[in-house]
Tab-separated table of C-alpha atoms and ligand atoms in Angstrom:
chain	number	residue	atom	x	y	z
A	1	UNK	CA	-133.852	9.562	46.229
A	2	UNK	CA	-131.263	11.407	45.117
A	3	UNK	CA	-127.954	9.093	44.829
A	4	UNK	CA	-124.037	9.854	44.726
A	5	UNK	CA	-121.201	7.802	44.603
A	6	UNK	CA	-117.728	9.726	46.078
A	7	UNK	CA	-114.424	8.204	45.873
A	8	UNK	CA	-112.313	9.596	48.997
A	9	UNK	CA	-115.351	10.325	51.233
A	10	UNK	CA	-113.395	9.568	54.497
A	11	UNK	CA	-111.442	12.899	54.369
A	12	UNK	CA	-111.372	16.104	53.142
A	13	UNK	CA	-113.328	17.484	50.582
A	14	UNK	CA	-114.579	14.123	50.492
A	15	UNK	CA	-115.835	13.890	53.664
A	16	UNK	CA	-117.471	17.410	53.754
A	17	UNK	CA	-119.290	16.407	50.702
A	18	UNK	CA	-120.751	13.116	51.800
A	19	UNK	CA	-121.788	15.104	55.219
A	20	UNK	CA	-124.043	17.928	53.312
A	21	UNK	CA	-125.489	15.188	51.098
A	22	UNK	CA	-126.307	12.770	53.872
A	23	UNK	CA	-128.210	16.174	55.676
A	24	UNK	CA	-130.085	16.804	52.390
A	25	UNK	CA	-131.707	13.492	52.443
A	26	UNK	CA	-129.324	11.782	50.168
A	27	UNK	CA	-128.398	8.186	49.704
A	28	UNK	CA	-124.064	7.988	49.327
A	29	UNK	CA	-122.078	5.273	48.280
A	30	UNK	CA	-118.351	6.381	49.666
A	31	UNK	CA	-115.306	4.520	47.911
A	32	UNK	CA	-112.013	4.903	49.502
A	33	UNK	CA	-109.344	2.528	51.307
A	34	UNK	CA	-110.519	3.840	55.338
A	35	UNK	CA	-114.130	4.509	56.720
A	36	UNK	CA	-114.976	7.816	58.735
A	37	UNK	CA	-116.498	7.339	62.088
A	38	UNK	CA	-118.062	10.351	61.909
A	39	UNK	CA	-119.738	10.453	58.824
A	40	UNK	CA	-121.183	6.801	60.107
A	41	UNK	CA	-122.211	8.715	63.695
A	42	UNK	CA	-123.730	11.545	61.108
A	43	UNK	CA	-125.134	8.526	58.545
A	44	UNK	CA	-127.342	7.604	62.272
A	45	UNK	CA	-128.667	11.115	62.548
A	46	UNK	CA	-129.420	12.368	59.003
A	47	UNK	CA	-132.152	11.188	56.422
A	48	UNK	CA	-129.930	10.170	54.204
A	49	UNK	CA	-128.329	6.928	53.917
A	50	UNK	CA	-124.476	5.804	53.495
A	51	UNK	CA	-122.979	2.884	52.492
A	52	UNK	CA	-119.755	2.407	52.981
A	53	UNK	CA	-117.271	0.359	50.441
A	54	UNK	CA	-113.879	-0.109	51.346
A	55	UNK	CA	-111.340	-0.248	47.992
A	56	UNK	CA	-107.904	0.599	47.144
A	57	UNK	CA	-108.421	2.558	43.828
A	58	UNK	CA	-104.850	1.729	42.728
A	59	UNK	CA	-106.355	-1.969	42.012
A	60	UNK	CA	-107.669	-0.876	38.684
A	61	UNK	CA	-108.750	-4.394	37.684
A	62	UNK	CA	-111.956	-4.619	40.392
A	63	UNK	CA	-113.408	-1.118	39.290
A	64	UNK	CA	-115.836	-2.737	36.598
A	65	UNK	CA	-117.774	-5.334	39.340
A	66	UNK	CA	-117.317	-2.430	42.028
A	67	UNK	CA	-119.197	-0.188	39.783
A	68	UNK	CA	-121.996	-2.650	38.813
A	69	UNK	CA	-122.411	-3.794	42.595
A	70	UNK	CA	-122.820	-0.180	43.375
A	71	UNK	CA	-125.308	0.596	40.724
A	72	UNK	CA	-126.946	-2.887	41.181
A	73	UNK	CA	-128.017	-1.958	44.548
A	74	UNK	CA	-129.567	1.126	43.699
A	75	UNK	CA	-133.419	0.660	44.131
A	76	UNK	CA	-135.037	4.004	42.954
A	77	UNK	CA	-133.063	6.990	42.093
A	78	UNK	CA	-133.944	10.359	40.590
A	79	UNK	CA	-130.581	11.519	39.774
A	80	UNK	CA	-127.312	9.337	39.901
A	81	UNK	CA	-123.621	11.340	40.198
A	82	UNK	CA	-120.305	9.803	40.513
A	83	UNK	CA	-117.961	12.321	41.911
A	84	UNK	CA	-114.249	10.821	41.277
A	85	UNK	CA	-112.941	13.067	44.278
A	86	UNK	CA	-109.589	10.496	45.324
A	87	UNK	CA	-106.452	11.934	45.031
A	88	UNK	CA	-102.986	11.907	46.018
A	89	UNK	CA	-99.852	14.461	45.466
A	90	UNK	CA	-97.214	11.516	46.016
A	91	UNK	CA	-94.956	10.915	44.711
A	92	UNK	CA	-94.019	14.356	45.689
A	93	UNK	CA	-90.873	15.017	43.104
A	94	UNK	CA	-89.146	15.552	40.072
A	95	UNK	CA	-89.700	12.971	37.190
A	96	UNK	CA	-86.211	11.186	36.798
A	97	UNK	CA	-86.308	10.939	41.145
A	98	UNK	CA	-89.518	9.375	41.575
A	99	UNK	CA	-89.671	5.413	41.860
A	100	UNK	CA	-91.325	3.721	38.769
A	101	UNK	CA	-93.872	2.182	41.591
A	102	UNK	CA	-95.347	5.670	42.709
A	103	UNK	CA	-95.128	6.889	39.729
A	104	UNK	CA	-97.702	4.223	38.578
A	105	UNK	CA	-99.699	4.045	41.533
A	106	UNK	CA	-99.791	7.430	41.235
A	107	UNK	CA	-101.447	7.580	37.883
A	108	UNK	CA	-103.400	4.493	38.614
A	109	UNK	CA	-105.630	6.731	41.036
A	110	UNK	CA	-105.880	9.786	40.191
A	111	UNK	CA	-106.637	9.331	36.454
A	112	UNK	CA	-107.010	5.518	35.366
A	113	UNK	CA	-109.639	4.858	38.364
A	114	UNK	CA	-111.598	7.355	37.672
A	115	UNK	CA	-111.364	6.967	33.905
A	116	UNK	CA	-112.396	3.124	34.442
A	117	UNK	CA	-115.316	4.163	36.691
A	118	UNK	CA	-116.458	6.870	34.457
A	119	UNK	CA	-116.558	3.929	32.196
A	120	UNK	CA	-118.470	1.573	33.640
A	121	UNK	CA	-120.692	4.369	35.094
A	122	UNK	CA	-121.665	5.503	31.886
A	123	UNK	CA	-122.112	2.177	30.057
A	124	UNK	CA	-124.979	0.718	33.098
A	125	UNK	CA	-126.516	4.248	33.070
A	126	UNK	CA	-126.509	5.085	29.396
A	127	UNK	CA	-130.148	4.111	28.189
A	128	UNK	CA	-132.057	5.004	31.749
A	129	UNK	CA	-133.751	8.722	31.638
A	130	UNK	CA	-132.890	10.295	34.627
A	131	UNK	CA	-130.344	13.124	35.522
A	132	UNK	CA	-126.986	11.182	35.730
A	133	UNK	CA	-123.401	13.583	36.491
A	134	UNK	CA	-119.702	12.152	36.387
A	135	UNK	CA	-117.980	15.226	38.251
A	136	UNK	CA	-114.174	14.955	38.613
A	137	UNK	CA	-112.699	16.496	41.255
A	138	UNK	CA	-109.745	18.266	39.107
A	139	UNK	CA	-107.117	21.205	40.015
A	140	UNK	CA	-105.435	24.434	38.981
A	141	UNK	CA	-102.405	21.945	38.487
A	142	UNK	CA	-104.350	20.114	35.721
A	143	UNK	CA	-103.389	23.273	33.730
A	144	UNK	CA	-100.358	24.915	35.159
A	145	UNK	CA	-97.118	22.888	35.788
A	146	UNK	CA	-95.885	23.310	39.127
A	147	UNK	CA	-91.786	21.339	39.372
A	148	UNK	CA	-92.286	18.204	41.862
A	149	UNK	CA	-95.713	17.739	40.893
A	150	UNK	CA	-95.492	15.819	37.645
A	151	UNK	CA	-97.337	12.819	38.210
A	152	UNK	CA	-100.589	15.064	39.829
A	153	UNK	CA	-100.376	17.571	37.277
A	154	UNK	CA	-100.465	14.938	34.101
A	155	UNK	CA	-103.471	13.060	36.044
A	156	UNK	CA	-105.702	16.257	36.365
A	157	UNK	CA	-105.074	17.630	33.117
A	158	UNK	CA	-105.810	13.698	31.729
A	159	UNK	CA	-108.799	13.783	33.564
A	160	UNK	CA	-109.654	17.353	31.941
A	161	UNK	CA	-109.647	16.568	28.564
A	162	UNK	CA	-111.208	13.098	29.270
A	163	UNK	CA	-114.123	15.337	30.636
A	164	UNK	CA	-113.864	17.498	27.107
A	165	UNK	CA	-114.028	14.151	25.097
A	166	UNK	CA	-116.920	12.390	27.117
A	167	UNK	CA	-118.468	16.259	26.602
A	168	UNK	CA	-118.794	16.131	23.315
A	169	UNK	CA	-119.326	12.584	23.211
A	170	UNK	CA	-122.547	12.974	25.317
A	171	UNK	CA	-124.259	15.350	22.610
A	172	UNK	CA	-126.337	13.676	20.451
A	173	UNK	CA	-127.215	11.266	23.181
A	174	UNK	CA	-131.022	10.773	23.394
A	175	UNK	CA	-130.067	10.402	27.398
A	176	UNK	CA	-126.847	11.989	27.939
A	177	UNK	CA	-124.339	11.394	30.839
A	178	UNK	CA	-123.148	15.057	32.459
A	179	UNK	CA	-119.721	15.589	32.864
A	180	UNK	CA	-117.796	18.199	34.916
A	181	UNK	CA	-114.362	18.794	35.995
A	182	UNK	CA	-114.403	21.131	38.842
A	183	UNK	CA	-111.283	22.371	40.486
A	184	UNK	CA	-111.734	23.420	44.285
A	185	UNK	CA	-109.633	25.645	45.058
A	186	UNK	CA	-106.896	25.898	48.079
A	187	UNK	CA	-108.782	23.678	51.070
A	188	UNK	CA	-107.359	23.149	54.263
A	189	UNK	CA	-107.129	19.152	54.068
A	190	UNK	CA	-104.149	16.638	54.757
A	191	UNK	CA	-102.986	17.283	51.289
A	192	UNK	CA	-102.570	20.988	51.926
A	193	UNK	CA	-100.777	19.688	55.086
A	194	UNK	CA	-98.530	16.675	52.811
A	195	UNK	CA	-97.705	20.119	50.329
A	196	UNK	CA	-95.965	22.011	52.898
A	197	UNK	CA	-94.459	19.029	55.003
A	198	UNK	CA	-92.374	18.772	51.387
A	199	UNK	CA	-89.031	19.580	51.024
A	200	UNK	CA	-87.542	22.787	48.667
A	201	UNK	CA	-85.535	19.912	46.722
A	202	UNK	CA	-88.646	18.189	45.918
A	203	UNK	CA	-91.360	20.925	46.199
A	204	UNK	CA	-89.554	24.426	45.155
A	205	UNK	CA	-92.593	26.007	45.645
A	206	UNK	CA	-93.455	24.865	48.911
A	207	UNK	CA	-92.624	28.320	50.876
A	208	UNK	CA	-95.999	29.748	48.760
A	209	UNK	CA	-98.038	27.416	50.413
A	210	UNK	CA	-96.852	27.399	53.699
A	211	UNK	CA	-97.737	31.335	52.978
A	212	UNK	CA	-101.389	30.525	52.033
A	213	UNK	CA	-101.822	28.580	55.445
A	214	UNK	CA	-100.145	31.468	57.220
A	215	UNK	CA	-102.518	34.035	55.503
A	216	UNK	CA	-105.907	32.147	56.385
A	217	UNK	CA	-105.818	31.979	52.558
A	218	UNK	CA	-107.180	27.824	52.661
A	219	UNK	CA	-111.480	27.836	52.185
A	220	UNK	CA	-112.613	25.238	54.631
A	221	UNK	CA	-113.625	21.706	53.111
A	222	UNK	CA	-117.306	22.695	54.366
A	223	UNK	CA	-117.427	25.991	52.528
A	224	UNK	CA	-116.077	24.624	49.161
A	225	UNK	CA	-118.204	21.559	49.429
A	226	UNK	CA	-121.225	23.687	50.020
A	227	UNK	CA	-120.429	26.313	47.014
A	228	UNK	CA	-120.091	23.106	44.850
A	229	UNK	CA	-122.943	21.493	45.980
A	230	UNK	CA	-124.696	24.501	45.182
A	231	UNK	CA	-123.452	24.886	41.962
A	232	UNK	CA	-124.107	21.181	40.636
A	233	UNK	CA	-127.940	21.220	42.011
A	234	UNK	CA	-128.598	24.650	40.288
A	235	UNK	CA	-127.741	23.136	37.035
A	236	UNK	CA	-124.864	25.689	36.962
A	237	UNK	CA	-122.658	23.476	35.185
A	238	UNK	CA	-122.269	23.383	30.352
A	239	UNK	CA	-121.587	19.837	29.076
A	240	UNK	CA	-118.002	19.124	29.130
A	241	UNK	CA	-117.241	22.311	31.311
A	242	UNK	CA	-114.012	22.334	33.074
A	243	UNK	CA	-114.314	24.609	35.779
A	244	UNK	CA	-112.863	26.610	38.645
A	245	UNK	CA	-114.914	27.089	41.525
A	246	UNK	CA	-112.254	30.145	42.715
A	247	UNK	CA	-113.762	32.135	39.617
A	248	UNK	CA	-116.968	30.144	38.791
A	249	UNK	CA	-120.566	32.531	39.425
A	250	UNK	CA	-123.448	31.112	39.688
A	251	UNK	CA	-125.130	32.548	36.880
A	252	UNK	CA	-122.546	31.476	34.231
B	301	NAP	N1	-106.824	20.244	49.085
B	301	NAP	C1	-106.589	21.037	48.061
B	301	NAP	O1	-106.083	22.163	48.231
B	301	NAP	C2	-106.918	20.605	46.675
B	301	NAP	C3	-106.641	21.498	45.620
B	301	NAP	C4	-106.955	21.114	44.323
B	301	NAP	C5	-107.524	19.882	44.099
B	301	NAP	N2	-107.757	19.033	45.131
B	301	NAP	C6	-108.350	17.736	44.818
B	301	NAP	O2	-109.474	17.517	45.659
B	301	NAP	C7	-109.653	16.110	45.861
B	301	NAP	C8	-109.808	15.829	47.359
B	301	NAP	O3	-108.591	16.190	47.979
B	301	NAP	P1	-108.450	16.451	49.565
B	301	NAP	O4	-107.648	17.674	49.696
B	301	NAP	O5	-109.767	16.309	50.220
B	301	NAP	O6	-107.494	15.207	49.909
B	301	NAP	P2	-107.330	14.352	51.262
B	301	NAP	O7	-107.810	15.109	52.439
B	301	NAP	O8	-105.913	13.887	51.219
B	301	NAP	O9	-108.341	13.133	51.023
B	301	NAP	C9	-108.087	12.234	49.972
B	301	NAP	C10	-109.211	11.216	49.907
B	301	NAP	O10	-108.898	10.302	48.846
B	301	NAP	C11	-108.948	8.978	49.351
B	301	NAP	N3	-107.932	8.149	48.704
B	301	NAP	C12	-106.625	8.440	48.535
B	301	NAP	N4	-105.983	7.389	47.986
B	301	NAP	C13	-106.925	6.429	47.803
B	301	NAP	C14	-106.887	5.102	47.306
B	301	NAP	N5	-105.741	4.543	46.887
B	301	NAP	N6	-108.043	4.384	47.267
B	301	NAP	C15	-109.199	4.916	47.715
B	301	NAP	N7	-109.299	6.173	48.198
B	301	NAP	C16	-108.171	6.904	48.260
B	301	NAP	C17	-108.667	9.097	50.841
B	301	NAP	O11	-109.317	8.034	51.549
B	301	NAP	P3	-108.537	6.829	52.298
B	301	NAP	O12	-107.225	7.376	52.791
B	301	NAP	O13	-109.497	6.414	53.369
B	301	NAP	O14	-108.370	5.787	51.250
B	301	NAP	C18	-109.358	10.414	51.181
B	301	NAP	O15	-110.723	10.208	51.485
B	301	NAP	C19	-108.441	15.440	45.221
B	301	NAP	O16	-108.766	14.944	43.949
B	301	NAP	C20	-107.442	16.566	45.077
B	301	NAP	O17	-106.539	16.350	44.024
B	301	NAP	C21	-107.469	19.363	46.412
């Protein structure tokens, strides 16, 4: 059975995710703080299987035995994939106005949990010979700076070259560990909602994305998490790719 483990499956691109995968037949190990109802009503109806585990990723120091319990459990897998998908925008301002506290809880989960995962993922999978995948959930603002976003923007671009390092890492591997980093594009989730609830002190940018809302310009979390499921089950991903699924085709 094919087997994925999502951080942030209770929302968002999370959520759509863990839906299509639970309809394909899938067995899904969501990490995040809250638990969807509906993906549980869906879990009841689909041939797939979800397990829920309920974890603050900002407590770095349980990540190891989280991972281990997770990959303990797993019976018989074909494939194994740890999509680090968690994120959060706050603290929503300029460095030199944020408090130290966000700032750190702010790195803490959207690039030292998933670096610590990736970790542990890759040391209990190493020797087995299946298909495993480490895709992180990245973002145009891993590359671009955007003022009021500092803390994001430093956590995606970490978590692009840690993709680039584990890349090349994986080469010579006589059973190597996949890694992607795949940014989604614009979706219409409570972070898109968060970005333009910001103020022009904090956010000068926000009036762009209040734009993009007005101009249907968001893709639906169902859309983007089909196109990426597509993508990652065609094999339509290099080694160490970091890649943008507004431009990606799926021939490249
Ligand atoms: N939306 C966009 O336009 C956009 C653009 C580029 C990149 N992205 C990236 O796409 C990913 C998904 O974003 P989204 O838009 O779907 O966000 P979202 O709707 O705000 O959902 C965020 C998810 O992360 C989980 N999460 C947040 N903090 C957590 C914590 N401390 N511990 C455990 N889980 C936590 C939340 O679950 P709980 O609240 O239940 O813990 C939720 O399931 C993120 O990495 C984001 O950076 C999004």
């Amino acid at each position: 059975m094919p087997t994925y483990i999502i951080t942030g499956g209770s929302k968002g691109l999370g959520a759509a995710l863990t839906q299509q995968l639970l309809q394909q037949g899938a067995a899904v190990h969501c990490i995040s703080r809250s638990e969807s109802e509906t993906l549980r009503q869906e879990a009841l109806r689909a041939e797939g299987e979800l397990t829920f585990h309920a974890y603050d990723l900002a407590q770095t120091q349980g990540l190891d035995s989280l991972m281990e319990r997770i990959l303990g459990s797993i019976d018989e897998a074909d494939t194994i994939t740890l999509i680090n998908n968690a994120g959060q925008l706050e603290p929503m301002t300029s460095i030199g106005r944020a408090g130290h506290d966000d700032l750190q809880r702010s790195l803490q989960i959207n690039l030292v949990a998933p670096a610590l995962l990736t970790n542990s993922f890759i040391r209990h999978t190493q020797a087995l010979p299946i298909v495993k995948r480490v895709v992180h959930i990245s973002s145009g603002a891993g590359k671009k700076p955007y003022p009021g976003w500092g803390a994001y923007c430093t956590a995606k671009a970490g978590l692009d070259m840690l993709t680039r390092c584990i890349g090349v890492e994986q080469e010579n591997q006589p059973y190597p560990v996949e890694v992607f980093s795949i940014a989604p594009g614009v979706v219409d989730t409570d972070m898109q909602r968060e970005i333009r609830a910001a103020s022009k002190e904090d956010f000068p940018q926000v009036s762009r994305f209040v734009e993009l809302q007005k101009n249907g310009d968001l893709q639906s979390p169902e859309a983007t998490a089909k196109q990426l499921l597509n993508l990652l089950q065609a094999n339509a991903f290099a080694q160490g790719e970091i890649a943008d699924l507004r431009t990606k085709k799926p021939e490249s």
